[in-house]
Amino acid sequence: MKEKFLCWQTSGWGLSLLLVLPIVAIFYTAAGESDEVFSHLMGTVMATYTSNTFWLVVTTLVLALLFGLPAAWVMAMCRLPGEKVLQWALVLPLAMPGYIIGYIYTDWFDYAGPIQIFLRDFFGWHSVHDYWFPDIRSLGGASMVLALVLYPYIYLLARAAFLEQSTSLLQSARLLRCTPWESFRRVSLPLARPSIAVGLSLVAMETLGDFGTVSYFAVNTLTTAVYDTWLGYSNLNAAAKISAIMLVAIFLLISAERFSRRKQKLFQQELAHGDDVRYTLSGARKWLALIWCWGLVACAFLFPLMQLGYYAWHYFAESWTPEFRAYSFNSLQVSLTAAVLAVVLALIVNFYRRLDGRRMTLVPIRISSLGYAVPGTVLAIGVMIPLTQADHLLNDLAKSLELSPPGLVFSGTMVAIIFAFVVRFSAVAIGSIESSLAKVSPSLDMAAKTMGYASTRMLRRVHLPLIRRGCLIAGLLVFIESMKELNAALLLRPFNFETLATYVFNFASDEQLELAALPAILLVLVGLVPLVMVNRSLEKKH
């Protein structure tokens, strides 16, 4: 039996090791001797980079928790007018890239922006010395913007946890005359803590890996240090060492989150469909809840989208250019290729797991999913190291055979950016196909084997028709995530090659947000697709 699975075994392990190669390359390169650039950074600015990163993550976590947790409890435990629309709208900010929100808010709140101009005209102030206004281009401003974009992680997970809590516990709290606040503090919040911890870890990892927002707000973090070290100093060794520090920080975040709930076990029945134990808000409480929830949606999505729509309408002629169409095709090309490759890889590792049910077959699935936790900037350094070595080997081989050197076939073409997307987002495809395959009865495998089907034919004739929807969803999610990815694309794009994300970033960095509005709207609309899918799945469960 093992001989029959040799092809699947080789493919599954080979592809999974290929995907983990960038992470291994980072630590291998970082283990080498320190050079002058890294020593200089350690002696001068590394402490500032590390401190800024720490406080950025902490501040963003606090603000995201402040935004997302009350909204999650209100939507799960209270009746509100228009709640069906509101519970869907609160997820929308996740589709808005953080750097786009940052550019718009900076344009609004800067000294030359409309808000400060209005305040000076209204109160008769003449200069910045006449009044105080918070500086939007600061660590606090960057944290606020990131929290507005990332709070839906906490909202989604916390709301799902609140909805799954036992009706009997909530009714018991009411019998003991607990107020809504006491019920939240003493019952709902402790039970939802594991989900909240997962949401916080996701927000922390996204904040740690952000480059576009912090770069525009002039906040120097470890991510900007990796970017500057590679592009400014052209020093791969120093960039790898900083990337290794970030990977260790991410590992510690994940480990701390799991350690905090290692002994926590929950045995509860979710809210029954016939039992409505939600609170009916009225008066000031109702309006306060509505203002809070709709205020989040407006500040994080509606107002920025309206501003982008205004710019796109008035500058459509200047935005609809051959470059815009060419870069849209570039994004489509690399994202579609990455999606197809990720789905094929996910099929291989998951089907190998199904054919050979031993525990060791779970290892390729797990190591293939590691790239999702790696920030795009760090992953770009990890991809660049092995691909650069592969280019050197290929050119040396061509010279030894007295052939013309092919040049940068891997690191200087779309291969690098596609490889990075596959490594980064394969976990999404693997998870989707894994859940789809789990729903296929093992009796169908036995029946196919009884009819003499080989494993490849069994996959093609039996499993693929049944998991077709899961494969399409997996490909769609990888495609959308690849379209929006900025960090890896900035570092790995070939010369004269732009994606929509880098196109928007370049215009906005040059203070030309008006010309970036049309491609930014396209990115936002693309990002709405997975949010609609997630919200529909939550509605089906509850």
PDB file of C-alpha atoms in Angstrom, residues 88 91-92 527-539:
ATOM      1  CA  TRP A  88     -22.848  42.834   8.240  1.00  0.00           C
ATOM      2  CA  VAL A  91     -17.216  43.699   9.094  1.00  0.00           C
ATOM      3  CA  LEU A  92     -16.718  46.005   6.096  1.00  0.00           C
ATOM      4  CA  GLY A 527     -11.797  42.672  -0.613  1.00  0.00           C
ATOM      5  CA  LEU A 528     -15.552  42.695   0.055  1.00  0.00           C
ATOM      6  CA  VAL A 529     -16.026  39.236  -1.479  1.00  0.00           C
ATOM      7  CA  PRO A 530     -14.576  37.129   1.379  1.00  0.00           C
ATOM      8  CA  LEU A 531     -16.346  39.310   3.953  1.00  0.00           C
ATOM      9  CA  VAL A 532     -19.722  38.574   2.366  1.00  0.00           C
ATOM     10  CA  MET A 533     -18.856  34.869   2.390  1.00  0.00           C
ATOM     11  CA  VAL A 534     -17.850  34.942   6.066  1.00  0.00           C
ATOM     12  CA  ASN A 535     -20.965  36.835   7.089  1.00  0.00           C
ATOM     13  CA  ARG A 536     -23.239  34.430   5.199  1.00  0.00           C
ATOM     14  CA  SER A 537     -21.611  31.461   6.907  1.00  0.00           C
ATOM     15  CA  LEU A 538     -22.212  33.081  10.321  1.00  0.00           C
ATOM     16  CA  GLU A 539     -25.861  33.746   9.433  1.00  0.00           C
TER      17      GLU A 539
END
